[in-house]
CSV table of C-alpha atoms in Angstrom, one decimal:
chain,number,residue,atom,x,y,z
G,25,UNK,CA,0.0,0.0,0.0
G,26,UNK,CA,2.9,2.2,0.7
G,27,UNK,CA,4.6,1.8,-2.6
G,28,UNK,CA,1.2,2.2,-4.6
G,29,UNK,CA,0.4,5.6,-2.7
G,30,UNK,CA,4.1,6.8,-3.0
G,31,UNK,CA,3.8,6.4,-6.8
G,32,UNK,CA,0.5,8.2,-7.1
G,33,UNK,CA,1.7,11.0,-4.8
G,34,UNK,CA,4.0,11.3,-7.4
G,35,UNK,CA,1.8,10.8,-10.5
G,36,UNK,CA,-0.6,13.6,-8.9
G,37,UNK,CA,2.5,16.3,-8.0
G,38,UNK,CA,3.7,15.7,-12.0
G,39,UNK,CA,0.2,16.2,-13.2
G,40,UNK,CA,0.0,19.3,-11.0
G,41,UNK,CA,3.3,20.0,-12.7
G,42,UNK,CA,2.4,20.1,-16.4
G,43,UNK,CA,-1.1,21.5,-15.7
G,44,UNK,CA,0.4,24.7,-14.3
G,45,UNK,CA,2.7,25.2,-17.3
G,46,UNK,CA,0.2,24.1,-20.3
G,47,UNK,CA,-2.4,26.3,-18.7
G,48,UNK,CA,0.3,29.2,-17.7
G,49,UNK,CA,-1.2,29.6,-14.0
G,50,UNK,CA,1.4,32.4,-13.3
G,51,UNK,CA,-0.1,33.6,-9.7
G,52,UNK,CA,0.8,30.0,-8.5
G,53,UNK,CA,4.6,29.7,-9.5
G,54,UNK,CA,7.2,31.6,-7.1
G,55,UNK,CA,8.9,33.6,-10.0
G,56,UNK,CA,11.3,35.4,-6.6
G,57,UNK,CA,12.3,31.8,-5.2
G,58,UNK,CA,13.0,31.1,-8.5
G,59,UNK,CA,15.1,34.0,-9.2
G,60,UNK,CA,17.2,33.8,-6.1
G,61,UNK,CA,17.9,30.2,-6.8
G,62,UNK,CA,19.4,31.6,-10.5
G,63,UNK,CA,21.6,33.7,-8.2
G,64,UNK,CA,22.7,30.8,-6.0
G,65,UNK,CA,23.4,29.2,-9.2
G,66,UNK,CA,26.0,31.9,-10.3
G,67,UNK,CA,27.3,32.6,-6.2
G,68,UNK,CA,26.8,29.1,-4.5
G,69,UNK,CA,25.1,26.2,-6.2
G,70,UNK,CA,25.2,23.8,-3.0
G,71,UNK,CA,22.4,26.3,-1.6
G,72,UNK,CA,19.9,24.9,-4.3
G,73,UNK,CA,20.7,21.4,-3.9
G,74,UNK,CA,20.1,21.9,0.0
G,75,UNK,CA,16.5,23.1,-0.8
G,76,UNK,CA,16.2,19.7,-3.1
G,77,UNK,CA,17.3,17.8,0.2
G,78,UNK,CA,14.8,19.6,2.5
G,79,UNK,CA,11.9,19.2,-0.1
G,80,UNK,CA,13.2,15.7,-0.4
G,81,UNK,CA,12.1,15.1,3.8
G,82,UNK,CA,8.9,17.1,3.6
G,83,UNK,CA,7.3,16.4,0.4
G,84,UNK,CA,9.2,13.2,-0.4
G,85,UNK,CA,10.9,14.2,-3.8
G,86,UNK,CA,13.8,15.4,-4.7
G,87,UNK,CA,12.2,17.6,-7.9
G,88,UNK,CA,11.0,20.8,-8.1
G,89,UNK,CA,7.2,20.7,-7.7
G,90,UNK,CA,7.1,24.6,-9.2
G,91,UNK,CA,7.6,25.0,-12.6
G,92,UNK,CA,8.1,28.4,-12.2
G,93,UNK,CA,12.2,28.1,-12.6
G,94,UNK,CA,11.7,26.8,-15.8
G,95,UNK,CA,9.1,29.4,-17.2
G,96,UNK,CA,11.8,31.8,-16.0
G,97,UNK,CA,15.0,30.2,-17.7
G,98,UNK,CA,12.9,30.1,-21.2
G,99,UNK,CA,12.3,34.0,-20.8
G,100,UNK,CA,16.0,34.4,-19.9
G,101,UNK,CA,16.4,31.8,-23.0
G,102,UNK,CA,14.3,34.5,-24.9
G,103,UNK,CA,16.2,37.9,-23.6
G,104,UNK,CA,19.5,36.3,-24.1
G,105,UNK,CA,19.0,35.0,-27.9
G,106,UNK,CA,17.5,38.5,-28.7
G,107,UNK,CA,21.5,40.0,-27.0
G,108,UNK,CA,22.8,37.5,-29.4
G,109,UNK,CA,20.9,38.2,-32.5
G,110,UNK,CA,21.7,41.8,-31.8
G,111,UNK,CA,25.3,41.6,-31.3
G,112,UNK,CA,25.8,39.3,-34.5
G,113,UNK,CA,23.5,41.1,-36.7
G,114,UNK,CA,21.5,38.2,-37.3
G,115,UNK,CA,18.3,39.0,-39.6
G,116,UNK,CA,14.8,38.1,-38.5
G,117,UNK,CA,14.7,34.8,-39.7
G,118,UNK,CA,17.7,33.9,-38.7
G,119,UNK,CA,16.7,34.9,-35.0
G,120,UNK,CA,14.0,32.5,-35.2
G,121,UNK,CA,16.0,29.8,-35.9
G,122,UNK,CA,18.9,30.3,-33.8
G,123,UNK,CA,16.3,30.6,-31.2
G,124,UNK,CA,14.4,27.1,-31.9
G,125,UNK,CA,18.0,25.8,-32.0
G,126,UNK,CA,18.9,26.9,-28.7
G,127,UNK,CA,15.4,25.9,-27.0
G,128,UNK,CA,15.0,22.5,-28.8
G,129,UNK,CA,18.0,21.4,-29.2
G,130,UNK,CA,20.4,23.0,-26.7
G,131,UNK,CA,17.9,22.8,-24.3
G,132,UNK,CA,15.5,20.6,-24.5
G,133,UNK,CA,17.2,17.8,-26.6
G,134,UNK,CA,20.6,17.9,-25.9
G,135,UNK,CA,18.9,18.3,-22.0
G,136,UNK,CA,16.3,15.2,-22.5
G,137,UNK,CA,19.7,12.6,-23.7
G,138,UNK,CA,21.9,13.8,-20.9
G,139,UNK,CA,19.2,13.8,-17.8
G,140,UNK,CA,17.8,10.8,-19.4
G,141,UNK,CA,21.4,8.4,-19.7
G,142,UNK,CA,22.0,10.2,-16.1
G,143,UNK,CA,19.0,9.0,-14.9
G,144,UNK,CA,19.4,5.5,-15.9
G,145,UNK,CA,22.6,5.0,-14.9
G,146,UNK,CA,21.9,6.2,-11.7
G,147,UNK,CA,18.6,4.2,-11.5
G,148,UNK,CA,20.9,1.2,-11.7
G,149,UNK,CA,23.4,2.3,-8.9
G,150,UNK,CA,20.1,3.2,-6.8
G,151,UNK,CA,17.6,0.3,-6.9
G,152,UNK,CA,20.6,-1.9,-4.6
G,153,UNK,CA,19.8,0.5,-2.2
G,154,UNK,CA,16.2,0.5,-2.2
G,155,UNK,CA,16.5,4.2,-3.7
G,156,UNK,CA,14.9,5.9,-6.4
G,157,UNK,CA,15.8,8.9,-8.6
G,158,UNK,CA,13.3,10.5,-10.0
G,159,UNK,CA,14.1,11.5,-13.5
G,160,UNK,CA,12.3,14.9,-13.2
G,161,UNK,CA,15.0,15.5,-10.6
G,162,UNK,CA,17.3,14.9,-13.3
G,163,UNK,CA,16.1,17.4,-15.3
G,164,UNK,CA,16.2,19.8,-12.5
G,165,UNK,CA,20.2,19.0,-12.0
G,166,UNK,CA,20.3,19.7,-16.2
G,167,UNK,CA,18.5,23.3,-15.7
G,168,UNK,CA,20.8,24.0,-13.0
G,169,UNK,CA,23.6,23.1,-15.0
G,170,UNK,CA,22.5,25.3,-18.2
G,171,UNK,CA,21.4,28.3,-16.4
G,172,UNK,CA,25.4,29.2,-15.2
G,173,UNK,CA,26.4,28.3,-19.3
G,174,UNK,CA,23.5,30.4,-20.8
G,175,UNK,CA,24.8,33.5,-19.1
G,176,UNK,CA,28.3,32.8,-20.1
G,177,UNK,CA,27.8,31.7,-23.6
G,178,UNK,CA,25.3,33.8,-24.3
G,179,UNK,CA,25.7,37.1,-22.3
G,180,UNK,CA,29.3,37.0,-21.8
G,181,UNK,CA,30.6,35.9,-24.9
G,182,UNK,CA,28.5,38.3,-27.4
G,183,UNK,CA,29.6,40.9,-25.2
G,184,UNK,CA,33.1,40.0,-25.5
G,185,UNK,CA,33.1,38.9,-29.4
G,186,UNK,CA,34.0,41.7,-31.3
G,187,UNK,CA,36.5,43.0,-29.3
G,188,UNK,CA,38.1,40.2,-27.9
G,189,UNK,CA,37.0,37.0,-29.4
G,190,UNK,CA,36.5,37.2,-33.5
G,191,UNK,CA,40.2,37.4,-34.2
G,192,UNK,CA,42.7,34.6,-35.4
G,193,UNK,CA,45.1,35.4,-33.2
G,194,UNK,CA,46.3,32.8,-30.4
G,195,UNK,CA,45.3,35.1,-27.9
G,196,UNK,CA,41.7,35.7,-29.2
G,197,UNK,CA,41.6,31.7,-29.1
G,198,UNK,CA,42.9,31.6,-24.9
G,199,UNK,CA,39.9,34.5,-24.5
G,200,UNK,CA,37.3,32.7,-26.2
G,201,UNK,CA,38.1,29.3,-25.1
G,202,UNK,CA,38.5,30.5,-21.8
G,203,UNK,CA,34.6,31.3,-21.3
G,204,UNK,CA,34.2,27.7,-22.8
G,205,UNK,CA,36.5,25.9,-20.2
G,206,UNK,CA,34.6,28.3,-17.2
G,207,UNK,CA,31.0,27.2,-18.8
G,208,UNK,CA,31.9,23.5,-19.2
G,209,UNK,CA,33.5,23.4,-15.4
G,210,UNK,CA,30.0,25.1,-14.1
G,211,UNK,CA,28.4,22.6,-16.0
G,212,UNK,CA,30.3,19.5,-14.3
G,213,UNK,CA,30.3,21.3,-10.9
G,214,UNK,CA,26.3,21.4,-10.9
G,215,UNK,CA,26.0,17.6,-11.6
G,216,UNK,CA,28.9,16.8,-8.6
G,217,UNK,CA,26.5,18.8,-6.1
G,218,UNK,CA,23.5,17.5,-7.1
G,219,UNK,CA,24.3,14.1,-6.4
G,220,UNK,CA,25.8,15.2,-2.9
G,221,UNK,CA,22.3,15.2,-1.3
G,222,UNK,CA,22.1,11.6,-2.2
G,223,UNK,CA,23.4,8.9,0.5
G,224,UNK,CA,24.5,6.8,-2.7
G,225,UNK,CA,26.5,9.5,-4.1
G,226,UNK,CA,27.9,11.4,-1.7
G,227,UNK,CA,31.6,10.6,-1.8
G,228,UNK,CA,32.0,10.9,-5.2
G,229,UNK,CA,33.9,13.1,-7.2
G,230,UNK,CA,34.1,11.6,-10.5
G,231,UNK,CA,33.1,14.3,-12.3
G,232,UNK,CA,35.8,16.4,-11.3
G,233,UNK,CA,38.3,14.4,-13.5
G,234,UNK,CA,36.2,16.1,-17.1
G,235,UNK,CA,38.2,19.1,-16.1
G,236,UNK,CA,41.3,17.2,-15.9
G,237,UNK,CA,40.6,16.5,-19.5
G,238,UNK,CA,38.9,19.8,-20.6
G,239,UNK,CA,42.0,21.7,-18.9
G,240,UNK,CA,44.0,19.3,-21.1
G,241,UNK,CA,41.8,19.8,-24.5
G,242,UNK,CA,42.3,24.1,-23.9
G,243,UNK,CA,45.5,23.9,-24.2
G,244,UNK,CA,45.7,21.5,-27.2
G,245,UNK,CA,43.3,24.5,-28.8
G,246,UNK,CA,45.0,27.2,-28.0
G,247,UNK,CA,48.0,25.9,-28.9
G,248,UNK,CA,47.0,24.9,-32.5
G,249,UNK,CA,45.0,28.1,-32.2
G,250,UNK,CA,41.6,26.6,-32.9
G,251,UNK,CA,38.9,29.1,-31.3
G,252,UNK,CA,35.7,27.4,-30.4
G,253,UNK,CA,33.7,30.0,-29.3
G,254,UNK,CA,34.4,31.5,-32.9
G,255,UNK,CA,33.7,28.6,-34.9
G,256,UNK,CA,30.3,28.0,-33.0
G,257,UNK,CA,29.4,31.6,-33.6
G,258,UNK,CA,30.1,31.1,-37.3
G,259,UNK,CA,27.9,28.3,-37.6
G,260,UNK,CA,25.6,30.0,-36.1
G,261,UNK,CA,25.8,33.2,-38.5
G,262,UNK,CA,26.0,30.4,-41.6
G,263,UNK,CA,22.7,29.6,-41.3
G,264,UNK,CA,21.4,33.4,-41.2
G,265,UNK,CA,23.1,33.2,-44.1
G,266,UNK,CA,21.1,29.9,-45.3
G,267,UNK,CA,18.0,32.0,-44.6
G,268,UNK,CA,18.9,34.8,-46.4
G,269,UNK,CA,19.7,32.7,-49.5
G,270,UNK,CA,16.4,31.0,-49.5
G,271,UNK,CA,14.8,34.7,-49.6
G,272,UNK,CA,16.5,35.6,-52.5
G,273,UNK,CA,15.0,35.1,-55.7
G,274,UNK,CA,16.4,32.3,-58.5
């Protein structure tokens, strides 16, 4: 009886999930909880997970049961691709698409594999110990993660591109794949913490070793000069320019 009602507390807080966002019930999401924990994100992550392991004792899951963080990271999603757009002189369509590309693919897909293979694996680790991760949870640890890489990748390094970054110069390469090494670390960091709440994985620190290997892979770059953050930018202004082609007449 206890497993059955456990899984339908859980069914009914998911349902009450995705009922607030379809139906955009915006007096019931707390947009300033949300907004401090983007801030916590940026100053101290282990803050948020804390809240995950005190929700985790009084409401029995370890996921956000306010989808207001979300609806908040796709209007940051929304501000920041307009900053990017602006900056790269991107045209209207091309705007559009790099902003379905960052929100469906970048976000959402990319987001869906890596949560989803997370969740798995740690599914596995868990059910010898009579634990469960919940994946939703593991979505929240993949929102956490992008939030600190959206601000650098797409508020830092527009800011920075024309003056520092679009060169081919071995020093514009250190600049720009600098921000990448800083957004890829906050993006390891948020996973390490996130499992800290959990008995299982406390004492682990195996994801600390990608930065061995990212710290490894920026200097290869730099010293071949290969600039990432430029050649993602000009794949990104190569199809504005695939939009612009299919405007003009034949």
């Amino acid at each position: 009886m206890e497993i059955g009602y456990v899984r339908r507390s859980r069914s009914a807080v998911s349902t009450k999930f995705l009922r607030r966002i379809v139906k955009l019930k915006f007096n019931q999401m707390d947009f300033q909880y949300a907004a401090w924990q983007m801030v916590y994100l940026l100053t101290t992550p282990s803050r948020v997970y804390k809240n995950s392991q005190i929700r985790k004792h009084t409401k029995n899951q370890w996921a956000r049961d306010d989808p207001g963080f979300m609806v908040l990271l796709a209007a940051f999603l929304g501000l920041t691709s307009v900053l990017f757009a602006v900056i790269l002189k991107l045209s209207v369509g091309g705007f559009f698409k790099f902003f379905l590309w960052v929100v469906f693919i970048d976000f959402i897909g990319v987001g869906l594999v890596i949560a989803g293979t997370c969740w798995y694996l740690c599914s596995l680790i868990t059910r010898r110990n009579d634990q469960h991760v919940e994946f939703g949870y593991s979505f929240d640890v993949h929102c956490n993660a992008f939030f600190p890489v959206l601000v650098i990748m797409h508020v830092v390094q527009p800011l920075c591109w024309h003056v520092f970054i679009d060169g081919d110069s071995r020093l514009a390469s250190f600049l720009g794949n600098s921000l990448w090494v800083l957004a890829i670390g906050a993006t390891s960091t948020s996973p390490s913490s996130g499992t800290r709440p959990c008995p299982t994985f406390r004492d682990r620190s195996d994801y600390f070793y990608l930065i061995v290997v990212l710290l490894f892979s920026f200097i290869v770059s730099v010293a071949c000069n290969h600039n990432w953050g430029r050649h993602l930018i000009l794949f990104y202004r190569k199809q504005d320019r695939g939009v612009m082609r299919e405007r003009e007449p034949v």
